[in-house]
Short mmCIF file of C-alpha atoms in Angstrom, two decimals:
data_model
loop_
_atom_site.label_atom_id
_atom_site.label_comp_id
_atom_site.label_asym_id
_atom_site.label_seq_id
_atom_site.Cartn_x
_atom_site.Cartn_y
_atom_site.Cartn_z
CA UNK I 1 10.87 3.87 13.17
CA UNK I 2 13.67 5.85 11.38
CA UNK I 3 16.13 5.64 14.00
CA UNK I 4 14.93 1.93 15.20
CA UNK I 5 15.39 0.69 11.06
CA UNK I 6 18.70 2.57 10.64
CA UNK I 7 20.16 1.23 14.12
CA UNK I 8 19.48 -2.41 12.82
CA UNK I 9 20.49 -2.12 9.44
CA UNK I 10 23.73 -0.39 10.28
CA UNK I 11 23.90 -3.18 13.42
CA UNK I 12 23.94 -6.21 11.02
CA UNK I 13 26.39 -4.39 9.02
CA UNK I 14 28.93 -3.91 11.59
CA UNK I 15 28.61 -7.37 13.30
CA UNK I 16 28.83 -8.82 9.57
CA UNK I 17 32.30 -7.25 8.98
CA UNK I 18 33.30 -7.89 13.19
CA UNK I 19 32.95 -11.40 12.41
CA UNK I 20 34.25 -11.51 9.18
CA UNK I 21 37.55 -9.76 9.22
CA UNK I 22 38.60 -11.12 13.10
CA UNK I 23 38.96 -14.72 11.18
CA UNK I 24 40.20 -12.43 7.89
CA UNK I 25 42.77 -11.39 10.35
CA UNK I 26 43.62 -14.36 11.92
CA UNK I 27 44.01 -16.12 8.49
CA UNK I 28 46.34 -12.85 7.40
CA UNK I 29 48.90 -13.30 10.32
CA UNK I 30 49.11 -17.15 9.59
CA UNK I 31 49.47 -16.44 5.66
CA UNK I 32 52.42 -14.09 6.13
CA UNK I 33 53.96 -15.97 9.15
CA UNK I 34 53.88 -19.10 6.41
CA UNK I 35 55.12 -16.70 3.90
CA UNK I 36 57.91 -15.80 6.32
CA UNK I 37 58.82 -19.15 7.60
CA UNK I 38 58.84 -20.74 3.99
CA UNK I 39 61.36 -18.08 3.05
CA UNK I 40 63.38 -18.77 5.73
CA UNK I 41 63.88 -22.49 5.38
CA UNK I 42 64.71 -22.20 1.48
CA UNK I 43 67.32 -19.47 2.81
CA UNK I 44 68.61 -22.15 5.35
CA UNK I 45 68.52 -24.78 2.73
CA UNK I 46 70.71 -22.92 0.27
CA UNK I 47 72.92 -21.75 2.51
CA UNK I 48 73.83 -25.25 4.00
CA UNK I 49 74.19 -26.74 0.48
CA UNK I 50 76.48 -24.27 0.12
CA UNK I 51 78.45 -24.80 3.21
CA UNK I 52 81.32 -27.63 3.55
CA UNK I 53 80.48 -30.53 5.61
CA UNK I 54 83.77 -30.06 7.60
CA UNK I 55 83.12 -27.15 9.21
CA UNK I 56 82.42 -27.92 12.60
CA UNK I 57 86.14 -29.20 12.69
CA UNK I 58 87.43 -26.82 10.32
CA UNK I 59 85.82 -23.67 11.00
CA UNK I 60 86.03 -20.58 8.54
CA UNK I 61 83.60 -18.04 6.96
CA UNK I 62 80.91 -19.43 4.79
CA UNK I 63 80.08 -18.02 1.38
CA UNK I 64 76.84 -16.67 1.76
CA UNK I 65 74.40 -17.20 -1.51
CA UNK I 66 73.31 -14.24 -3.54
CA UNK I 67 69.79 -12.68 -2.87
CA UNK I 68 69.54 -12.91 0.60
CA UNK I 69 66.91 -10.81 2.44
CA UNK I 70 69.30 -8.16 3.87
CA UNK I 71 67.91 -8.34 7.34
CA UNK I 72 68.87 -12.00 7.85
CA UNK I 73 71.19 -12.97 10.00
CA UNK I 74 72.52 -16.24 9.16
CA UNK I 75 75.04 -18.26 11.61
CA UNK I 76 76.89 -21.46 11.57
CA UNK I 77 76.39 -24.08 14.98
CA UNK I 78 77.61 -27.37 16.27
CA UNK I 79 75.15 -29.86 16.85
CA UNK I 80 74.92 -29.16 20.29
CA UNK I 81 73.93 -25.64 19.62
CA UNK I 82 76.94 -23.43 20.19
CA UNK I 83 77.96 -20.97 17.26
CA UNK I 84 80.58 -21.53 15.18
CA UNK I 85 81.23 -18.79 12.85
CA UNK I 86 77.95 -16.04 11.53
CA UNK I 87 76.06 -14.15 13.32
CA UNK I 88 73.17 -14.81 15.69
CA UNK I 89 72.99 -16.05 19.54
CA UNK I 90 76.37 -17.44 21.23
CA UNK I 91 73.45 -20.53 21.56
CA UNK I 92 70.47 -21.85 19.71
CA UNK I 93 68.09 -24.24 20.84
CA UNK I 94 66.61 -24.03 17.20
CA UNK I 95 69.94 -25.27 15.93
CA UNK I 96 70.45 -28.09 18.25
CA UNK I 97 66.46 -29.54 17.85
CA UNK I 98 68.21 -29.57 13.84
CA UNK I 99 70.74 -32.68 14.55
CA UNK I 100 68.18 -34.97 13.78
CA UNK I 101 68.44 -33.86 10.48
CA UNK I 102 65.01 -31.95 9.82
CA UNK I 103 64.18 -28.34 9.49
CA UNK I 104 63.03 -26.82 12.38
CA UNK I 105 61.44 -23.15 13.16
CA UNK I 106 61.50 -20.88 16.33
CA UNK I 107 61.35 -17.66 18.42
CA UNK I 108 64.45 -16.58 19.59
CA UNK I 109 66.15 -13.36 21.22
CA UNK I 110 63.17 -11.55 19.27
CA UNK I 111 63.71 -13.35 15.90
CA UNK I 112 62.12 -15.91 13.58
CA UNK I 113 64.76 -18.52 13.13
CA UNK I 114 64.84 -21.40 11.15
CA UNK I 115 67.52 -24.09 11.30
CA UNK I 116 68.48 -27.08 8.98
CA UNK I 117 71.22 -29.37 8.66
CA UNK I 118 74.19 -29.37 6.37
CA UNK I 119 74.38 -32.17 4.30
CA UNK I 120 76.77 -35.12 5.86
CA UNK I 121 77.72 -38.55 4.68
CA UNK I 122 77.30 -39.27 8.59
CA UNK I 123 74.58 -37.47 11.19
CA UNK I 124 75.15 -33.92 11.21
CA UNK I 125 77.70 -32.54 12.44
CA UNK I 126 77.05 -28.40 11.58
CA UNK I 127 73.78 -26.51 11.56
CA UNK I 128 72.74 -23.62 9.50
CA UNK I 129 70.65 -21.24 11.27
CA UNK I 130 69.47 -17.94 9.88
CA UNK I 131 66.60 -15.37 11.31
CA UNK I 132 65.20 -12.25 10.22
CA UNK I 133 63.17 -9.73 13.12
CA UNK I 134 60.04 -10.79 14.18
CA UNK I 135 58.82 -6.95 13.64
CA UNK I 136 59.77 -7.57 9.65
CA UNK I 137 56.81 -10.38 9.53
CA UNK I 138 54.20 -8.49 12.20
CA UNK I 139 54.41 -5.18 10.43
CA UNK I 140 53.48 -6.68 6.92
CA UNK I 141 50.34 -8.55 9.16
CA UNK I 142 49.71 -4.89 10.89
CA UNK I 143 49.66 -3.44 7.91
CA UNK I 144 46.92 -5.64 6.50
CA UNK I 145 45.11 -5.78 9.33
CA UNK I 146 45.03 -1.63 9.03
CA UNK I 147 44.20 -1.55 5.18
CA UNK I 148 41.86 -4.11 6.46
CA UNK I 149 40.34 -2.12 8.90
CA UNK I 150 40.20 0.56 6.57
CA UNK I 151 38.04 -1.35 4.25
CA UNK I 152 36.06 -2.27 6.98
CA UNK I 153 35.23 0.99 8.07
CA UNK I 154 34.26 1.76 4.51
CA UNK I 155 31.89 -0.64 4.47
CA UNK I 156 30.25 0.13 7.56
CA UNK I 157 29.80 3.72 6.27
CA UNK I 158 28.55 2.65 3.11
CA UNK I 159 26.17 0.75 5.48
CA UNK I 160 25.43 3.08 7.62
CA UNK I 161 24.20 5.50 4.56
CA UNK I 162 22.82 2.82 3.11
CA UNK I 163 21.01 2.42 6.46
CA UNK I 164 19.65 5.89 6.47
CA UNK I 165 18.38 5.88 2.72
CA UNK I 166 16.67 2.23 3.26
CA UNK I 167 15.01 3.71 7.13
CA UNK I 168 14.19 6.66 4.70
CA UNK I 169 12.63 4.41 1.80
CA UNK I 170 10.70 2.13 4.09
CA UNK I 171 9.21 4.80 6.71
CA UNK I 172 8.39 7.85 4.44
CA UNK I 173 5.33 6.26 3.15
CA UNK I 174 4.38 4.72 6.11
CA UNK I 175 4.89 8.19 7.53
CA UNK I 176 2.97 9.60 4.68
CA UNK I 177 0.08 6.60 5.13
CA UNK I 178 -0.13 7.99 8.97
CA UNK I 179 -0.25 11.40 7.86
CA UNK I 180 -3.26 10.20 5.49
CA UNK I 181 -4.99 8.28 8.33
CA UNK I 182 -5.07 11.45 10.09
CA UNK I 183 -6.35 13.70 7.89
CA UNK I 184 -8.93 11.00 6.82
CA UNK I 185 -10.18 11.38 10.66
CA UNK I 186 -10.28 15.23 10.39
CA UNK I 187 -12.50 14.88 7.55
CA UNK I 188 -10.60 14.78 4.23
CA UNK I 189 -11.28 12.72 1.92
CA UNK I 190 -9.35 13.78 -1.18
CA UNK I 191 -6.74 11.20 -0.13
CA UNK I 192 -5.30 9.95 -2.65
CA UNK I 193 -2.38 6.67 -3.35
CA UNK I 194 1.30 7.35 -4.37
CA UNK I 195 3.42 4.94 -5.62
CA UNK I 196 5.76 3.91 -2.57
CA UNK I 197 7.57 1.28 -4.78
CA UNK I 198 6.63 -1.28 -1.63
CA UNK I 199 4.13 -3.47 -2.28
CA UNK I 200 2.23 -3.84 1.39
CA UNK I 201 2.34 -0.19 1.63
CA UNK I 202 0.79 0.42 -1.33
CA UNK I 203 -1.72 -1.92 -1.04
CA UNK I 204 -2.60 -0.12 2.21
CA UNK I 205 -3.15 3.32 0.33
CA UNK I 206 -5.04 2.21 -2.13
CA UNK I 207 -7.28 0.56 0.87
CA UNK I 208 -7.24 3.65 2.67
CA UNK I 209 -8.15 5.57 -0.36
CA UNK I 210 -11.04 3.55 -1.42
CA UNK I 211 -12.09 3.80 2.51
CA UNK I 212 -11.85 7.22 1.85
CA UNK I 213 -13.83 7.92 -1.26
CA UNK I 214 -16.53 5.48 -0.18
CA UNK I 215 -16.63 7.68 3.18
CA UNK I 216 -16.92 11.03 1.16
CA UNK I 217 -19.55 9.21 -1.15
CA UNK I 218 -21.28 8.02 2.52
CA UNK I 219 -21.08 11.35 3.35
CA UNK I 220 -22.36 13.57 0.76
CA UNK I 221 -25.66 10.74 0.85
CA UNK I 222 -25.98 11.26 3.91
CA UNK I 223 -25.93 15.39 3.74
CA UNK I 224 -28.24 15.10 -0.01
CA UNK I 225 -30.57 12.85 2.15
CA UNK I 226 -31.03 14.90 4.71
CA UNK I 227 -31.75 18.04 1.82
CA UNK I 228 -34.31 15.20 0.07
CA UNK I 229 -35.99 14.55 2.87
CA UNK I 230 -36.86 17.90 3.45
CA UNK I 231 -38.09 18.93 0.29
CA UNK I 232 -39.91 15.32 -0.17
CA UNK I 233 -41.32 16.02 3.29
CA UNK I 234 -42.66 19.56 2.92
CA UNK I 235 -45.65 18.96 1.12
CA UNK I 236 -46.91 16.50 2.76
CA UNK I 237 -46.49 18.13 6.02
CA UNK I 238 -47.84 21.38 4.58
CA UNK I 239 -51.21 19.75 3.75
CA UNK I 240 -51.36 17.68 6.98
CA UNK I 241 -50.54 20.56 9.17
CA UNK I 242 -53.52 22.95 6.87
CA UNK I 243 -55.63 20.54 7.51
CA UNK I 244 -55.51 19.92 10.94
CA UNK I 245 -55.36 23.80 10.95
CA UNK I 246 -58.89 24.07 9.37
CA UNK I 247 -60.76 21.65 11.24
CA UNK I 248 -59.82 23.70 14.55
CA UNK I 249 -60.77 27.15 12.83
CA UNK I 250 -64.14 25.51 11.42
CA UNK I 251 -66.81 25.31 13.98
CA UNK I 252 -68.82 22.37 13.53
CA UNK I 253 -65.79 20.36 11.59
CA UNK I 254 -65.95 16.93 11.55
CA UNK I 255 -62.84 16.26 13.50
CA UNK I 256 -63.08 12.30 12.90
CA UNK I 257 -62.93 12.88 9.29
CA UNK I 258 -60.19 15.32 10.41
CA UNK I 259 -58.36 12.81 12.32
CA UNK I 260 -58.73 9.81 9.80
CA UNK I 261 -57.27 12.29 6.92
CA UNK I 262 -54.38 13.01 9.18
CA UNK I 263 -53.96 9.58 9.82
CA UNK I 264 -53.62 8.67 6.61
CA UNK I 265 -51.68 11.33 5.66
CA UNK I 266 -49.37 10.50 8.46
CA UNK I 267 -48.59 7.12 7.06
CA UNK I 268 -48.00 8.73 3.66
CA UNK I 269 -45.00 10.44 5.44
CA UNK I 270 -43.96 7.44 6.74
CA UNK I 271 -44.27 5.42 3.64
CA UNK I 272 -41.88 8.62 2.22
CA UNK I 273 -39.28 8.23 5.46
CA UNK I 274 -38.96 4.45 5.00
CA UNK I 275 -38.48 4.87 1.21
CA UNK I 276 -35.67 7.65 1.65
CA UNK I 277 -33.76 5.56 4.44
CA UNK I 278 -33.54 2.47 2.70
CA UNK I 279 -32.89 4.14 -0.76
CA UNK I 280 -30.05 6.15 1.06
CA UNK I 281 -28.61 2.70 2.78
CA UNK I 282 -25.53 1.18 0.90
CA UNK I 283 -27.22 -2.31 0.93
CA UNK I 284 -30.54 -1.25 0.01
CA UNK I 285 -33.65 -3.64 -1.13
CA UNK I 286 -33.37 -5.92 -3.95
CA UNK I 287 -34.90 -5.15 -7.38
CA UNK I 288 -37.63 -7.22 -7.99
CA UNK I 289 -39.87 -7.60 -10.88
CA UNK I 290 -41.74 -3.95 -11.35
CA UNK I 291 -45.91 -4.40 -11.17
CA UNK I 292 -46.16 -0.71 -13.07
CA UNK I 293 -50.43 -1.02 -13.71
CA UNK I 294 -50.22 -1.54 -9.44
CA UNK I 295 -47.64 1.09 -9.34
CA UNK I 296 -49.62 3.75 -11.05
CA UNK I 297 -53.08 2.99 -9.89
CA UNK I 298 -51.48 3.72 -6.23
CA UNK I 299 -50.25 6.79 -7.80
CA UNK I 300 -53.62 7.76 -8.63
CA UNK I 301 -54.29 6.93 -5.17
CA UNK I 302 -52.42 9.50 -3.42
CA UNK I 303 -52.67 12.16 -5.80
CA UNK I 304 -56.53 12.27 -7.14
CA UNK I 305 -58.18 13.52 -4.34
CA UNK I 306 -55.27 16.76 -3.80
CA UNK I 307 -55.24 17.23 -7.56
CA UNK I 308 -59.07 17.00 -8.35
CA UNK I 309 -59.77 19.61 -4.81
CA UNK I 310 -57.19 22.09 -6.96
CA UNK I 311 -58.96 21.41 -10.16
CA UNK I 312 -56.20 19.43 -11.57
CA UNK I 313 -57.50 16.15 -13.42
CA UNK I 314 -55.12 13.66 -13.09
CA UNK I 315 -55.26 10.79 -16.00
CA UNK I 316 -53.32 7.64 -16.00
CA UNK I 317 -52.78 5.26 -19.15
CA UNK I 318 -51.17 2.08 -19.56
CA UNK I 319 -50.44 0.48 -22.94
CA UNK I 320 -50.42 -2.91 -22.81
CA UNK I 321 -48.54 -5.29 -22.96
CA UNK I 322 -45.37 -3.50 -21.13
CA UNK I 323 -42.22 -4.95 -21.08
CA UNK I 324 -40.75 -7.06 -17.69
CA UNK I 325 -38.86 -4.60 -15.44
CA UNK I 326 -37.08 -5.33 -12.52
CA UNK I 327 -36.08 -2.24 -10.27
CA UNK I 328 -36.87 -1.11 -6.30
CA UNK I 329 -40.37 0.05 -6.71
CA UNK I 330 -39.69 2.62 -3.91
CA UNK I 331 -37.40 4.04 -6.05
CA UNK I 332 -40.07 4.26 -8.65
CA UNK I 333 -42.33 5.68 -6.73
CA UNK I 334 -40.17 8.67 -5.54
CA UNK I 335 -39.22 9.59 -9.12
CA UNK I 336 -43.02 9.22 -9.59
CA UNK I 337 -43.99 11.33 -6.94
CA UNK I 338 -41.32 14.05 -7.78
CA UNK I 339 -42.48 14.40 -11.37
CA UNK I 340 -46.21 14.65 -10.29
CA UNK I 341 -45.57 17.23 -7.51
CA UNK I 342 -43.35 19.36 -10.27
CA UNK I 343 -46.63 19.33 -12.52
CA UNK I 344 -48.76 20.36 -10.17
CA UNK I 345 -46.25 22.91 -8.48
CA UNK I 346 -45.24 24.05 -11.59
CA UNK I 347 -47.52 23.05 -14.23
CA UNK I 348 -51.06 23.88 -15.14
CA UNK I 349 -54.13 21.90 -16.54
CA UNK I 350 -54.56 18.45 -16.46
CA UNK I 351 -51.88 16.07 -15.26
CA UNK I 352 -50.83 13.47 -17.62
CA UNK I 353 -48.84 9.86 -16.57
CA UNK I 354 -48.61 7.23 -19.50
CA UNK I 355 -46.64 3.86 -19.02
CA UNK I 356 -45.58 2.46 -22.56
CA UNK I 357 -43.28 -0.20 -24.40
CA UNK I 358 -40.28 1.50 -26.50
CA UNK I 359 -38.87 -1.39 -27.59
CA UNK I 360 -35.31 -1.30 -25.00
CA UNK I 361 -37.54 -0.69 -21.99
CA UNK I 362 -40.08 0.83 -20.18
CA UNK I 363 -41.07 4.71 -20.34
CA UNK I 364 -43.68 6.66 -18.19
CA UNK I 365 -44.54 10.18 -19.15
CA UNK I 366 -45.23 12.75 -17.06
CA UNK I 367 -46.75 15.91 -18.86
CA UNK I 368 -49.33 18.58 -17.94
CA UNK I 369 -50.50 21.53 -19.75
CA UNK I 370 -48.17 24.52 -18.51
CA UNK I 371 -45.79 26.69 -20.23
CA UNK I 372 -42.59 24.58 -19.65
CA UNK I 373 -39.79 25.73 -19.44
CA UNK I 374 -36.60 26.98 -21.85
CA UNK I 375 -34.49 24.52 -24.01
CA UNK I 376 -31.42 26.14 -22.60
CA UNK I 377 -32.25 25.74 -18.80
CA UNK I 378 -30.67 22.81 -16.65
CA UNK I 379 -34.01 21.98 -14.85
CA UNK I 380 -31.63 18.83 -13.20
CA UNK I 381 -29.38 20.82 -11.76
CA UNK I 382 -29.71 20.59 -8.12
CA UNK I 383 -29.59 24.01 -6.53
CA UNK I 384 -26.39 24.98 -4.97
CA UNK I 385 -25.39 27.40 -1.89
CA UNK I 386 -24.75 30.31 -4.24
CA UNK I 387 -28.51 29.78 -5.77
CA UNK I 388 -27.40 28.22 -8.82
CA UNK I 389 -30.05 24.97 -9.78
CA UNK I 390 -33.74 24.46 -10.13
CA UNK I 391 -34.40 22.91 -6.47
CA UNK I 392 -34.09 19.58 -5.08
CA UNK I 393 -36.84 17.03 -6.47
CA UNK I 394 -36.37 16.86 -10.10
CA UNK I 395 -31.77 16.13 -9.34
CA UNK I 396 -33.01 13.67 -6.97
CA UNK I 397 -35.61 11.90 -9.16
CA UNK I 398 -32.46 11.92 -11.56
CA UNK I 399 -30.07 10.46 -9.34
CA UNK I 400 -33.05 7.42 -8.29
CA UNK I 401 -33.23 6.87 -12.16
CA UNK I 402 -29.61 6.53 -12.99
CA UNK I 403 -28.93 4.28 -9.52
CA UNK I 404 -31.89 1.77 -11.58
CA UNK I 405 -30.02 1.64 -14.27
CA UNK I 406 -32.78 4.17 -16.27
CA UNK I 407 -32.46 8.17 -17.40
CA UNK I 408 -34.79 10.81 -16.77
CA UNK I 409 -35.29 13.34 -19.27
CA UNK I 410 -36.86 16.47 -20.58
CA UNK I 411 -38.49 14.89 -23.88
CA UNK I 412 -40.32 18.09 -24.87
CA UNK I 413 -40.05 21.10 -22.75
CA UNK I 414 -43.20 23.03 -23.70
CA UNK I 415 -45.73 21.65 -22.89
CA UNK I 416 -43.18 19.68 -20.64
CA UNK I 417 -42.87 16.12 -20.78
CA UNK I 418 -41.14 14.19 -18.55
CA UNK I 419 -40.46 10.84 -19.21
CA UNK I 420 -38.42 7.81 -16.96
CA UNK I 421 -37.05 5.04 -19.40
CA UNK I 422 -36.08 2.02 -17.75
CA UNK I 423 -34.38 -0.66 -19.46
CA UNK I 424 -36.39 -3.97 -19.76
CA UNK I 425 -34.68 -7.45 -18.03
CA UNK I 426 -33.03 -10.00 -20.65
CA UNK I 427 -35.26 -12.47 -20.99
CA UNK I 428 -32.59 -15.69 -21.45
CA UNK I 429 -30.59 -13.91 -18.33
CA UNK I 430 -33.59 -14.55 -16.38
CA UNK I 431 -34.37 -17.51 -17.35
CA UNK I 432 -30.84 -18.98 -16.55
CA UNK I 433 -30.55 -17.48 -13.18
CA UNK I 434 -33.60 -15.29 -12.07
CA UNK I 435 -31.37 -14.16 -8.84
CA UNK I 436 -28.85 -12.72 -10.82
CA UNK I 437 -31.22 -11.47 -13.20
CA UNK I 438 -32.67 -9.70 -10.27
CA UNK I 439 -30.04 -7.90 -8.97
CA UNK I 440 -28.60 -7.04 -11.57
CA UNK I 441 -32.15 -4.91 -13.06
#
C-alpha cells in the first residue's frame, strides 16, 4: 500500500507540472519572441525617421540612433529588396514585403528581421531593415525553459517526499490496525486505540477495540463459568452419586425410592445447568417482577430434607408486605443457593433465611449459628491459581448480585450474616412504561 500510495501521489504530481509547464513553455517562447520582435520594429521605426527620404537616389551612410542593441545589424534597401548601404543580406524579402508601407517581420540567413518604411511624401522608395541573431531570442526562452525545469523538478521532489510522508501517514495505522487484527486472532485482547489523526481509521480501532474487550469479557465468562459450574455442580452430584452408592451396598434397599430420589435430584442439576447457561449468555432472560414468598418456599424445598437428615433446621421468614422487585429469579436463586450451601458447609446450628423491607429495597438474610469468620478476611475473593481467595460460590453469588443491580455483603461476621439487598422498582417508572421498567430492574 506504501509503494502503490506513494507511486500515485508522486504520479499526479509529475503529470500536474508535465502539463502545466509544456503550455508555461510554449507561452515563454511566444512572450520573448513578442518581446524580441516589438524591440525590433521600434529599432526600425527610429532608425527610418531618422533616415532621409532621398536615399535610394542619393545613397550615403545613415546616422544610426543612440541605444541600439549592439548585436543588430541594421541595413538600408530599395523597394525591390536590394541593399543599399548597412549591413545585412545583398537581398531581403522582408524589406521588399515593406513597400506597401507596413512593418513587416521575418526569418532570414539565421536572423529575426524586421523591416519598415521610411517616411515619403510619395510610396516608399527606401526600406529600413535591421535583425539581431535568432540564438539572442532562443537562449533567453532556453534559459527559462531550464530555470523552469528546474522549478519543476523541485516540485516533483517536494512531491515525491511529500508522497512518501502522506503513503507513511495513511498506511502506518492501517498497518498498525492489521497488526492489531492479528494479534486479536492469537488471543490478545489488551488492544488498545491510538490516535491516527484519520477519522475512518480511528473509528475502526476503537471498533476493533471494543470487539476486543467484549471478546476478553466473553472469554473470561466463559472460563469463570466453566469454574461455577463445577463448584455449583459438586454437591449435588456428591449426594446423587452417595445415594445411588447406598442403595447398591444396602441389601433390601428400596431401589424405587432410590431411583425417584435420583430422579429428582437429577432435575435439580439440570434446573442448576439451565440457570448457569442462560445467566452466562450475553442476552440473557428478562427481569421480571420477583415472587420472593414463592422463591423461598422452593428454597425450603430443596434444602429441608438434606439439612433436617444433617440435623440442620432450616427456618424461613417473610415480613410482609415486601417491596416490588424485578430481577431474573434464576439469578436469585443461585445467590440463594450459594449462601445456604456456605451455611451448611461452613456454618453450624440452625440455618436462618429472612426476606424483609429496608426502605430502598429488598434484603434476605442468610445466617446460621457458626463461628464466622474474621473482620479482616476477604470471604469474596474468588480463589486464584496461587491459592489466594475463599473458593468459588460466595465471588460468584457476588458477581449475580451486582449484574441485578443489588450487593451482597457480610452484615455481621460472627455469627455470620449474609444478606442480598436488592433495590426495589420505581413505582411511577413502571407505571409509565412497565417494559422499560422491566428491563431496566
Amino acid at each position: 500500500m506504501r509503494r502503490q500510495l506513494r507511486t500515485t501521489i508522486a504520479g499526479i504530481t509529475a503529470l500536474a507540472v508535465v502539463l502545466f509547464a509544456i503550455p508555461l513553455g510554449l507561452v515563454v517562447q511566444r512572450l520573448y519572441r513578442g518581446e524580441a520582435v516589438t524591440a525590433l520594429e521600434r529599432d526600425a521605426t527610429r532608425v527610418a525617421a531618422a533616415a532621409p527620404d532621398d536615399e535610394a537616389t542619393h545613397p550615403r551612410p545613415v546616422r544610426l540612433p543612440k541605444g541600439l542593441h549592439p548585436k543588430l545589424t541594421v541595413g538600408i534597401y530599395r523597394a525591390r529588396g536590394d541593399r543599399i548601404t548597412g549591413d545585412g543580406p545583398a537581398r531581403s524579402e522582408a524589406a521588399r514585403d515593406a513597400a506597401d508601407g507596413r512593418v513587416h517581420q521575418a526569418i532570414e540567413h539565421g536572423a529575426l528581421a524586421v523591416s519598415a518604411p521610411i517616411p515619403s511624401d510619395d510610396h516608399p522608395r527606401a526600406i529600413v531593415r535591421v535583425a539581431m541573431p535568432a540564438h539572442v531570442v532562443t537562449e533567453r526562452t532556453r534559459q527559462a525553459w531550464l530555470l523552469m525545469a528546474a522549478l519543476a523538478l523541485t516540485v516533483m521532489l517536494l512531491g515525491a517526499a511529500l508522497a512518501r510522508h502522506q503513503a507513511g501517514r495513511l498506511a502506518g495505522p492501517l498497518e498498525r490496525l492489521t497488526r492489531a487484527a492479528q494479534d486479536l486472532g492469537e488471543g490478545d485482547f489488551t488492544i488498545r486505540a491510538n490516535a491516527s489523526g484519520i477519522r475512518e481509521v480511528q473509528a475502526a480501532e476503537v471498533a476493533l477495540e471494543a470487539t476486543a474487550r467484549r471478546l476478553g469479557s466473553v472469554l473470561d465468562r466463559e472460563r469463570a463459568f466453566s469454574a461455577d459450574v463445577s463448584h455449583q455442580l459438586r454437591t449435588p452430584l456428591t449426594g446423587l452419586l452417595l445415594g445411588l452408592e447406598s442403595a447398591l451396598e444396602r441389601p433390601g434397599a428400596d431401589l424405587s425410592a432410590t431411583i425417584r430420589t435420583a430422579v429428582e435430584r437429577g432435575e435439580h442439576l439440570q434446573d442448576i445447568i439451565d440457570d448457569l447457561l442462560r445467566l452466562a449468555r450475553d442476552a440473557g432472560p428478562e427481569r421480571q417482577r420477583l415472587d420472593t414468598a414463592a422463591l423461598l418456599e422452593d428454597l425450603r424445598d430443596r434444602w429441608h430434607g438434606s439439612l433436617a437428615a444433617a440435623g440442620r433446621p432450616l427456618t424461613i421468614a417473610v415480613q410482609h408486605p415486601l417491596p416490588e422487585v424485578h430481577s431474573v429469579p434464576s439469578a436469585i436463586k443461585q445467590i440463594l443457593d450459594v449462601l445456604v450451601h456456605n451455611a451448611a458447609t461452613h456454618g453450624d446450628g440452625r440455618i436462618t433465611v429472612e426476606a424483609g423491607d429496608v426502605g430502598s429495597g429488598l434484603a434476605i438474610d442468610v445466617s446460621d449459628e457458626g463461628p464466622g469468620v474474621a473482620d479482616s478476611e476477604d470471604i469474596f475473593l474468588r480463589r486464584s491459581s496461587n491459592g489466594n481467595g475463599h473458593g468459588i460460590g460466595l465471588a460468584l453469588a457476588r458477581s449475580l448480585a451486582e449484574a441485578e443491580g443489588g450487593r451482597l455483603v457480610l452484615r455481621r461476621p460472627a455469627p455470620p450474616i449474609f444478606t442480598l439487598l436488592l433495590p426495589a422498582t420505581d413505582p411511577s417508572a413502571e407505571q409509565e412504561d412497565p417494559a422499560v421498567s422491566a428491563r431496566r430492574g
